[in-house]
Coordinates of C-alpha atoms and ligand atoms in Angstrom, one line a residue:
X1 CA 106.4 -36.1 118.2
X2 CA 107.6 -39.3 119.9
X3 CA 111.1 -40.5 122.0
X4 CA 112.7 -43.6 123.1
X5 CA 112.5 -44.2 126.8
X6 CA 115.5 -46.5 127.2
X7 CA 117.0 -47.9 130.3
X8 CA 120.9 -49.1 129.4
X9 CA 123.4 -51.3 130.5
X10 CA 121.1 -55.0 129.4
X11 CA 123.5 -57.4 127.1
X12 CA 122.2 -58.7 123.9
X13 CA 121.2 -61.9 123.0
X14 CA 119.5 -63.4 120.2
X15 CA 118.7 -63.8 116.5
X16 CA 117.6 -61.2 114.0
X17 CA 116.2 -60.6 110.6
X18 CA 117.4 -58.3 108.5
X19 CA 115.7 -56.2 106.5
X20 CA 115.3 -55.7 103.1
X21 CA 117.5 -52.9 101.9
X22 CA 116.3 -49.5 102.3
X23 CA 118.8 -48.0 99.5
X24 CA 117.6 -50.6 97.3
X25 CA 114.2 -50.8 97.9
X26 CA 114.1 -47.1 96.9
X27 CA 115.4 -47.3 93.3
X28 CA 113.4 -50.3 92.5
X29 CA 110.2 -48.6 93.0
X30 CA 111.4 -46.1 91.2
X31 CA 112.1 -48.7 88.7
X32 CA 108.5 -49.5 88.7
X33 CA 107.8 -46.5 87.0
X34 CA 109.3 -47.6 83.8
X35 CA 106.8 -50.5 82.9
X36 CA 103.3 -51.2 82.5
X37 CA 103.5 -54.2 83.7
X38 CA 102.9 -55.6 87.1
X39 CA 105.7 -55.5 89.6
X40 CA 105.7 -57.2 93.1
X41 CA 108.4 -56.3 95.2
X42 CA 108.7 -58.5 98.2
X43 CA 109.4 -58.3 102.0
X44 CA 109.4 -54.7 101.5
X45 CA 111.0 -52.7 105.2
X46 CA 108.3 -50.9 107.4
X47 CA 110.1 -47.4 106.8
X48 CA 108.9 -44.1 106.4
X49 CA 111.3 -43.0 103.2
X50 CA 109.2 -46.2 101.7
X51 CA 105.8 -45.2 102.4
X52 CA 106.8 -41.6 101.1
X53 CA 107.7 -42.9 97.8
X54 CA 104.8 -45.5 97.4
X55 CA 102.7 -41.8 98.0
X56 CA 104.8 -40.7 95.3
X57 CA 103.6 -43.3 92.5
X58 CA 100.2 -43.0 93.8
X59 CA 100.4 -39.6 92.6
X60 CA 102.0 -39.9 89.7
X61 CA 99.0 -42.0 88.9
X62 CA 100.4 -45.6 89.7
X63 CA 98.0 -47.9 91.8
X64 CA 99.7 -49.7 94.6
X65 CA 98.8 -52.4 97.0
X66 CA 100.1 -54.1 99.7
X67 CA 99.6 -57.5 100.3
X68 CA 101.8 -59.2 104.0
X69 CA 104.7 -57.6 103.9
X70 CA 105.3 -57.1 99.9
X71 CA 103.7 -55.0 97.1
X72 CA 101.9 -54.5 93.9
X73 CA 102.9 -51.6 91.7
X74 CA 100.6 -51.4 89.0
X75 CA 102.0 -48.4 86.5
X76 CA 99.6 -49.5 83.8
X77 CA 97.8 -46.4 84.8
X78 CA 100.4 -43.6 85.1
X79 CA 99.2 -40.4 83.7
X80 CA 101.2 -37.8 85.5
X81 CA 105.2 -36.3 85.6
X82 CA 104.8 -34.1 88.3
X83 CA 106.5 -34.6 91.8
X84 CA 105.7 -31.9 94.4
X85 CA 107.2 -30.2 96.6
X86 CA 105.5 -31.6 99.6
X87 CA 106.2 -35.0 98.5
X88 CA 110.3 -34.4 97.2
X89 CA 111.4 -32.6 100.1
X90 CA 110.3 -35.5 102.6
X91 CA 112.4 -38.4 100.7
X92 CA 116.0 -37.1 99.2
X93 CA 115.5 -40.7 96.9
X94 CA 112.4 -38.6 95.0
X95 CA 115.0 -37.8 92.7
X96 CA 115.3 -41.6 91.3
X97 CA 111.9 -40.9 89.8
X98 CA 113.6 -38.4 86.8
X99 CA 115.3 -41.1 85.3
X100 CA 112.0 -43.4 84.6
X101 CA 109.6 -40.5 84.4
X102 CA 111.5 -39.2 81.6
X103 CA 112.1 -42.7 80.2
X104 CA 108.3 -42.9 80.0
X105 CA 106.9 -39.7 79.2
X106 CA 109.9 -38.0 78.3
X107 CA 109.6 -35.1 80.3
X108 CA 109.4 -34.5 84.2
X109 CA 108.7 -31.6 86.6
X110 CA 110.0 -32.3 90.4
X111 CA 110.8 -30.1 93.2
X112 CA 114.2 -30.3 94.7
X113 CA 114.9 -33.4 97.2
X114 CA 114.9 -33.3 100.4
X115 CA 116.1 -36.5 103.1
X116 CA 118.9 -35.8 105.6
X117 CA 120.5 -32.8 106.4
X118 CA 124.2 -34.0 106.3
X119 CA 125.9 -31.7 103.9
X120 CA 124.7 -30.6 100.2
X121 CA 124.0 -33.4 98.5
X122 CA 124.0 -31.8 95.2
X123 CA 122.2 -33.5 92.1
X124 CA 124.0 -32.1 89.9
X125 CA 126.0 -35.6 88.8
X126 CA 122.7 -36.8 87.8
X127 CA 121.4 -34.1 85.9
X128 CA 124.4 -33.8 83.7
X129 CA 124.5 -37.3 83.3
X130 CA 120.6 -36.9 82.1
X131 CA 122.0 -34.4 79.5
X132 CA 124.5 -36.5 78.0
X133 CA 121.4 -39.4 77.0
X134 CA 119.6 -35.8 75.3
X135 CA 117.2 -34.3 78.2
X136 CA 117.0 -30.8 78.2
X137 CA 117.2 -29.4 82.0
X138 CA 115.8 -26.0 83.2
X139 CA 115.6 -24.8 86.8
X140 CA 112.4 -22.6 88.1
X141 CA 111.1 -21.7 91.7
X142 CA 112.5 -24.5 93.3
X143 CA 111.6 -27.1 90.4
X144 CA 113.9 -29.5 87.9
X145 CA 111.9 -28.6 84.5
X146 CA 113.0 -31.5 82.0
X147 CA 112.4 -32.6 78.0
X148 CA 113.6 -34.7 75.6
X149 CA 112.1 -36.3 72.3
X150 CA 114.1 -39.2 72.7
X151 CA 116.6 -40.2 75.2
X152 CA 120.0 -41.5 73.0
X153 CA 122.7 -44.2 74.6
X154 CA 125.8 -42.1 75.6
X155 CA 129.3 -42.3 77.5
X156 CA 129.3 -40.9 80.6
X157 CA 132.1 -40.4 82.8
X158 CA 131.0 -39.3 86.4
X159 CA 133.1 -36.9 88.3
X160 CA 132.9 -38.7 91.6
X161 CA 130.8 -42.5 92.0
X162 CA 127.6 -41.2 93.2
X163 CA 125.5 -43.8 94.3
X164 CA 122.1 -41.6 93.6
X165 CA 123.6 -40.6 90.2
X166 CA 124.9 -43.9 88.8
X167 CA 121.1 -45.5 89.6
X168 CA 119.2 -42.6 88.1
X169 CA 121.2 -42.6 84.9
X170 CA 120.9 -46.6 84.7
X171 CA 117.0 -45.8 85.4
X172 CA 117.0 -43.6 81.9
X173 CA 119.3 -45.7 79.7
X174 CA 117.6 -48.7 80.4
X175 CA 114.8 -47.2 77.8
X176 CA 117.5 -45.5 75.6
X177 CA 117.8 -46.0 72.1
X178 CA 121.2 -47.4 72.0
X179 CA 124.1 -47.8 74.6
X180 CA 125.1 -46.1 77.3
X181 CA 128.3 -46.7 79.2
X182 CA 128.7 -44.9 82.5
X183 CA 132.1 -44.5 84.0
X184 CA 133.1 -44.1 87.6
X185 CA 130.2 -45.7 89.0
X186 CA 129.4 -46.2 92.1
X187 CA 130.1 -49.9 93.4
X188 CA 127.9 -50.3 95.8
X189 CA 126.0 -53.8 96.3
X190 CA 122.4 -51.6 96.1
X191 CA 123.5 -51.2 92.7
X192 CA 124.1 -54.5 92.0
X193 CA 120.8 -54.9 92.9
X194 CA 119.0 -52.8 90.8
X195 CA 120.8 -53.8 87.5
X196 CA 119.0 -57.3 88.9
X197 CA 115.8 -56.1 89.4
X198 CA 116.0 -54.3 85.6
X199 CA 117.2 -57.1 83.9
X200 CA 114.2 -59.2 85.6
X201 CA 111.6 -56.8 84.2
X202 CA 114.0 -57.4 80.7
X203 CA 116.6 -54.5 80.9
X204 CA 120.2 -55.2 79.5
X205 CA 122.8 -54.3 81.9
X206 CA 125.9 -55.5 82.6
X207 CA 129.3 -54.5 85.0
X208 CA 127.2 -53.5 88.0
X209 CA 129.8 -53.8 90.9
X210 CA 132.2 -52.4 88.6
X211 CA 133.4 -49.2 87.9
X212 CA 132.0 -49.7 84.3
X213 CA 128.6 -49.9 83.5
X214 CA 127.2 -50.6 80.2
X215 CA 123.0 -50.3 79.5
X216 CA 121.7 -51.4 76.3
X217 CA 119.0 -49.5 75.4
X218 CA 115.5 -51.5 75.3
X219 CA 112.1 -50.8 73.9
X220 CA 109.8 -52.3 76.3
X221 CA 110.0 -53.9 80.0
X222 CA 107.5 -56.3 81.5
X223 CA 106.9 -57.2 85.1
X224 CA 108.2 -59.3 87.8
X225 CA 108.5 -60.8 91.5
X226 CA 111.5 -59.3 93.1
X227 CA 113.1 -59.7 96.8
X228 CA 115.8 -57.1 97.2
X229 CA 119.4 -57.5 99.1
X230 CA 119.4 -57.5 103.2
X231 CA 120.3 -53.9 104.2
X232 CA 123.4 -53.7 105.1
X233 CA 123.6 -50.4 107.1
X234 CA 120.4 -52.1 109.6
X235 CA 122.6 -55.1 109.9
X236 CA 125.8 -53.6 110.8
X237 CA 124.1 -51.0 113.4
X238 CA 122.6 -54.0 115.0
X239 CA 125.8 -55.7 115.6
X240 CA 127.5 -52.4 116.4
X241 CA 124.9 -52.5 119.1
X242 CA 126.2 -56.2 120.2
X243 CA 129.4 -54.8 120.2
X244 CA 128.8 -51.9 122.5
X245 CA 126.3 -53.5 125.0
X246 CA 128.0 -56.9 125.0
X247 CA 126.4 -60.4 124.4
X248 CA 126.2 -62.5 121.2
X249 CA 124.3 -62.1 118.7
X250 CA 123.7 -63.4 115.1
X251 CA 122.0 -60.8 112.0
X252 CA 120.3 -62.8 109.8
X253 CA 119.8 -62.8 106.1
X254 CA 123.0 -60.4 105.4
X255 CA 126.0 -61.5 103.5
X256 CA 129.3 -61.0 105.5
X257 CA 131.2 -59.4 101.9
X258 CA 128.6 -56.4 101.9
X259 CA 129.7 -55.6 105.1
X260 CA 133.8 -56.6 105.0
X261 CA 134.8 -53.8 105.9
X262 CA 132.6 -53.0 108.9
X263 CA 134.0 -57.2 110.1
X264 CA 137.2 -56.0 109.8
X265 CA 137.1 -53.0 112.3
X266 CA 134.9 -55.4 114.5
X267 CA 137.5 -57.9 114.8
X268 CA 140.0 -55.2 115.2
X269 CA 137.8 -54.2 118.3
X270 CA 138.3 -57.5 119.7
X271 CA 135.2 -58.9 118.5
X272 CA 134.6 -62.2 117.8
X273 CA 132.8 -62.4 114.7
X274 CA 132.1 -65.9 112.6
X275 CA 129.8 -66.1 109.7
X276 CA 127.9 -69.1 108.0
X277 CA 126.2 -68.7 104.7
X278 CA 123.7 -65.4 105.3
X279 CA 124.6 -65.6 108.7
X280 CA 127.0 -63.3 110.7
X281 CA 128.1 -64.0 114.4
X282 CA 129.2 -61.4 116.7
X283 CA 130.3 -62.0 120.5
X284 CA 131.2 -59.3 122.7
X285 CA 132.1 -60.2 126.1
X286 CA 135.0 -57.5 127.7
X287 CA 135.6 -53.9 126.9
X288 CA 136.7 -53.4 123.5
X289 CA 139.9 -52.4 122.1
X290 CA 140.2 -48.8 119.8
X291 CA 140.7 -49.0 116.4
X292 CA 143.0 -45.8 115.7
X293 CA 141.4 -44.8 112.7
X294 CA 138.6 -45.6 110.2
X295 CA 138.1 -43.5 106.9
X296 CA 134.3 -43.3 105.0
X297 CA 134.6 -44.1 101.4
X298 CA 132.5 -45.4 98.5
X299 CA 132.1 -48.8 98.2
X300 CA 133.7 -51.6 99.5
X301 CA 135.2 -49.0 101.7
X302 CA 133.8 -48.0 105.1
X303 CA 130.5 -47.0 104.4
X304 CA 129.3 -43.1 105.5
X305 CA 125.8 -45.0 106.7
X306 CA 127.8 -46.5 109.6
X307 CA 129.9 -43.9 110.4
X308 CA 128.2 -41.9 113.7
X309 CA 127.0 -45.8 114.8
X310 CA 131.0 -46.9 114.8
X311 CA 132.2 -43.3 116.3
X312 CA 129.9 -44.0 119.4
X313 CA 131.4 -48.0 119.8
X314 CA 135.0 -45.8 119.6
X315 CA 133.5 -43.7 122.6
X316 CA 133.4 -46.6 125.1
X317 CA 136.6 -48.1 123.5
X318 CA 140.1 -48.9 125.6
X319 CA 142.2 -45.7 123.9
X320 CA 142.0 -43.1 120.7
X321 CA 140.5 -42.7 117.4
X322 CA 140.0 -40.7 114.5
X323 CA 136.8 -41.3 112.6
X324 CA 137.4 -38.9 108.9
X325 CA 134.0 -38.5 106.9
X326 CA 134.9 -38.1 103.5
X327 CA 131.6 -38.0 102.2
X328 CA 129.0 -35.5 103.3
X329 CA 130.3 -32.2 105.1
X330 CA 128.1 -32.3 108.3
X331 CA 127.5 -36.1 109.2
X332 CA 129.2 -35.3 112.8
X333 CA 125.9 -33.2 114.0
X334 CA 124.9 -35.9 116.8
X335 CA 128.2 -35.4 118.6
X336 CA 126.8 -32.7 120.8
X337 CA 124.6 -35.3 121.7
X338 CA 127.0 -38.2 122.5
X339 CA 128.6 -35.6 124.8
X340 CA 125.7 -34.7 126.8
X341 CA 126.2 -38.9 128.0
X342 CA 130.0 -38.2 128.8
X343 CA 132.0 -38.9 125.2
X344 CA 134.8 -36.8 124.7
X345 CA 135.1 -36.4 121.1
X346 CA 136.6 -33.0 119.4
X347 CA 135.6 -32.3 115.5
X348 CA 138.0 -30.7 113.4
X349 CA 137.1 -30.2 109.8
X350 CA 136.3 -33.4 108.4
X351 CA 137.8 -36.0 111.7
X352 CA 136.5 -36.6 115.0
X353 CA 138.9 -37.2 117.4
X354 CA 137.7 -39.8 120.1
X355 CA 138.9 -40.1 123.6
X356 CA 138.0 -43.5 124.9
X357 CA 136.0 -43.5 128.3
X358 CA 134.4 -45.9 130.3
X359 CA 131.1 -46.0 129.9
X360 CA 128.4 -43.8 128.5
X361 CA 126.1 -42.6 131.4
X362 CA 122.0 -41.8 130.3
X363 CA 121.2 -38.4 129.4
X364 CA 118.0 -37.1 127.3
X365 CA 119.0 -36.5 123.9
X366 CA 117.6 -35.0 120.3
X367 CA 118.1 -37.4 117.2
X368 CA 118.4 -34.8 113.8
X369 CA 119.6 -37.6 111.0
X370 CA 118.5 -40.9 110.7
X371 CA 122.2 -42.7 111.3
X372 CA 122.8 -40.7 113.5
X373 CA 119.9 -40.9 115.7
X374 CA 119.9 -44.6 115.7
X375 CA 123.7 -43.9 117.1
X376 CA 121.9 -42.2 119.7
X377 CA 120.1 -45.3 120.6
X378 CA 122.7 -48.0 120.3
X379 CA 124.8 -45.9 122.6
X380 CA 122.0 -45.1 125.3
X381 CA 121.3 -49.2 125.4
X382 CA 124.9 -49.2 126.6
X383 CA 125.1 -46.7 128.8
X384 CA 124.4 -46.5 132.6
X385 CA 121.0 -45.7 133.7
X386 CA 117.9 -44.1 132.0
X387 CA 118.2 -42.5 128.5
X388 CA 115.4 -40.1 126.3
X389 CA 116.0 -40.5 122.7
X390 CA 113.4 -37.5 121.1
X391 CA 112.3 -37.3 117.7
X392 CA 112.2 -40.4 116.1
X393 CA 111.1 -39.0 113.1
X394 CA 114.3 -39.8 110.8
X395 CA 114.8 -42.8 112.8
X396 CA 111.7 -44.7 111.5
X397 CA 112.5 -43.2 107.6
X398 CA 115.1 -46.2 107.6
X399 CA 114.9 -49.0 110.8
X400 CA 111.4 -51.0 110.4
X401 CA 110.0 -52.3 113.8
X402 CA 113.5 -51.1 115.3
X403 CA 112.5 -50.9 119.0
X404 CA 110.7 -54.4 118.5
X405 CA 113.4 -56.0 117.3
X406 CA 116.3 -54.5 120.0
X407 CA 113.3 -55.4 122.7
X408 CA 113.8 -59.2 121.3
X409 CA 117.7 -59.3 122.1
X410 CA 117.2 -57.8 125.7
X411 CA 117.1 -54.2 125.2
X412 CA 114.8 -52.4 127.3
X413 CA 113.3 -49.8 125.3
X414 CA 109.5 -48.1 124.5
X415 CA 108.5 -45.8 121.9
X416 CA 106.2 -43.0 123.9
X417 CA 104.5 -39.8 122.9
X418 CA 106.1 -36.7 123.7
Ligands
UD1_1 C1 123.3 -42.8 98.8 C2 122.5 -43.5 99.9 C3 123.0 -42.9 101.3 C4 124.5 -43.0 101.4 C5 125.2 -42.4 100.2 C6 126.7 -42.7 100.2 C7 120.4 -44.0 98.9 C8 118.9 -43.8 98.9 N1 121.1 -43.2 99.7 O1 123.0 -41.4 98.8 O2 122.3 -43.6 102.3 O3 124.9 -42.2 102.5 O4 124.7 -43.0 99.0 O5 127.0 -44.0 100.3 O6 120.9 -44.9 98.2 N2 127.4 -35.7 94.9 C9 127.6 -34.6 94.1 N3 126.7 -34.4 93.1 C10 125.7 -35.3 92.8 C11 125.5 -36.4 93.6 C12 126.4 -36.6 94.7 O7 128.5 -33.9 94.3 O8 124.9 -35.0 91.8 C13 128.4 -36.0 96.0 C14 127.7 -35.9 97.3 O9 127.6 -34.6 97.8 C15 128.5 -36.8 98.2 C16 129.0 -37.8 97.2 O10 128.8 -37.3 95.9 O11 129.6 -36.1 98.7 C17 128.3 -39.2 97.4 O12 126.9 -39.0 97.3 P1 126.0 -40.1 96.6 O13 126.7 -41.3 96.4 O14 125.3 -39.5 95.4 O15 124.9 -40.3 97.8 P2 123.3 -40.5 97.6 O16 123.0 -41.2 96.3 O17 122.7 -39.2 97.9

């Protein structure tokens, strides 16, 4: 096991890169699944959830190889539709792979998802929406057991806009004879993203973005060179960071409208925050301001992702908040940890309530979810004195070279064994 050894209370300065997307990067190499062509995907994030699904296609009989920073997915040579356990409950985003495993062998066997531990996180959005393009769905020891002899265009309205669910059905239809026309999707730019990427390999999609989606059914895809979105969620924890420990900083590579509505709390904070082009500007100089209260939602509103990283800037606000997750039931379980370097926050049901006080002060502390163990960080940079962040385990499954980069805007931080 390895920690963060961090000593707080250094401003930030400085420029950086952004990432490519983690939440897209995922789905794409699903994606790959679905032709035999080749597909290079470039500037890929050095992430654990990524090299989890690259061991994924390797065993579903894809060859892969890296080559810098992007990579080659050959599929040419996929023989198998079988995801294990070992492999599925590491990466929750195993699931994207029913869509195209089904789309190209027409049936699928994988064990029940794993990821974060922040609630339920049902599938069952995407398997029903599987059923309505004509796969037949069993359950047994643990494993999703599905058929079909062909997978037909359908409407499909989903109960709530699942991110996870909107992709995977999009990752079917896109091979489906005829149309398919999901409603209630999920808007999300990741999205977006991947009706990009499909309609670069020769899908036809349109309404990404929107709350209607409509996927017209193709025989064949080919291949393609693709560079995914910036990630939004690295980008905004980075300038929440800025926010917290003071300085300037500018996050590079990120579009300010993916993010709008994180801005708009900033500025709310008192942050300055100007953006050029793919370029976003935050200054932090005094103790910030509260925002009384901030809401998770689907996209475009406040996004879940952020949520423990903007409770801990509300922490060492001026005043009171109420952070309300909306989205998964137990996204509040690094609160305990906050509190062990002085924040007084009380949960009730779904809300944090949020005490402003001065300043954190160091403590050593366990990480358990990836956002909210890079929380954990951002706050210990700020706070007075000498921090242990343990387990960086979910950490690294979403922020590539994360100590490097905070090490380049002033942070003093080292990754040591435990
Ligand atoms: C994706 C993101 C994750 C983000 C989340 C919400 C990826 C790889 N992960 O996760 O980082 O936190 O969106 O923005 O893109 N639900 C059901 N049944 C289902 C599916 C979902 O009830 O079959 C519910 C969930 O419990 C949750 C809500 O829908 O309450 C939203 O979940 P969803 O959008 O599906 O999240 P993920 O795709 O898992």
């Amino acid at each position: 096991m390895e920690k963060y050894i961090i000593n707080g209370g250094n401003r930030l300065y400085g420029g950086v890169n952004i990432q490519t997307a983690k939440n897209s990067v995922l789905p794409i190499l699903a994606a790959s699944v679905l032709t035999d062509k080749k597909v290079r995907i470039l500037n890929i994030p050095q992430i654990t959830d990524v090299k989890n699904m690259v061991k994924i296609l390797g065993c579903l009989g894809c060859k892969t190889a890296y080559n810098g920073n992007d990579i080659v997915i050959d599929s040419s040579s996929a023989s198998c539709c079988e995801i294990p356990g070992t492999l599925a409950h590491e990466l929750r985003s195993s699931i994207f792979l029913l869509g195209p495993v089904i789309a190209r062998f027409r049936r699928a066997k994988i064990a029940y998802p794993g990821g974060c531990d922040i609630g339920l996180r049902p599938v069952d959005l995407h398997l029903n929406g599987l059923k309505r393009l004509g796969v037949k769905i069993t359950e047994q020891n643990g494993y999703i057991l599905c058929s079909c002899e062909k997978l037909a265009g359908n409407e499909i309205m989903l109960d709530c806009p699942s991110v996870g669910a909107t992709e995977n059905i999009m990752l079917a239809a896109v091979k489906a004879q005829g149309t398919t026309v999901i409603k209630n999707a999920a808007r999300e730019p990741e999205i977006e993203d991947l009706q990009k990427f499909l309609n670069c390999i020769g899908g036809r999609i349109s309404g990404a973005g929107s709350g209607t989606i409509t996927v017209e059914g193709v025989k064949d895809l080919g291949g393609c060179n693709y560079l995914p979105i910036a990630d939004r969620i690295e980008a905004g924890t980075f300038l929440i960071a800025a926010a917290m420990c003071g300085g300037e900083i500018e996050a590079k590579g990120i579009y300010a409208e993916n993010i709008s509505s994180l801005l708009h709390k900033l500025r709310e904070n008192g942050c300055k925050i100007s953006v050029k082009n793919d370029k976003i500007n935050i200054c932090s100089k005094s103790r910030l301001t509260s925002v009384k209260s901030i809401e998770t939602q689907p996209y475009p509103g406040f996004p879940t992702d952020l949520q423990a990283q903007m409770t801990a800037l509300c922490c060492i606000c001026n005043g009171n908040s109420i952070i309300t997750e909306n989205l998964f039931e137990t996204r509040f379980k690094y609160v305990p940890e906050l509190r062990k370097m002085g924040a007084d926050i009380t949960v009730a049901g779904r809300s944090a309530f949020v005490r402003g006080i001065e300043k954190f002060k160091g403590a050593s502390v366990v990480s358990c979810d990836l956002r909210g163990g890079a929380a954990l960080v951002i706050s210990a940079l700020a706070a007075e004195g000498k921090s242990e962040v343990i387990d960086l385990s979910h950490i690294d499954r979403g922020y590539g070279q994360f100590e490097y980069k905070l090490r380049s805007l002033g942070a003093d931080i080292t990754r040591a064994a435990i």
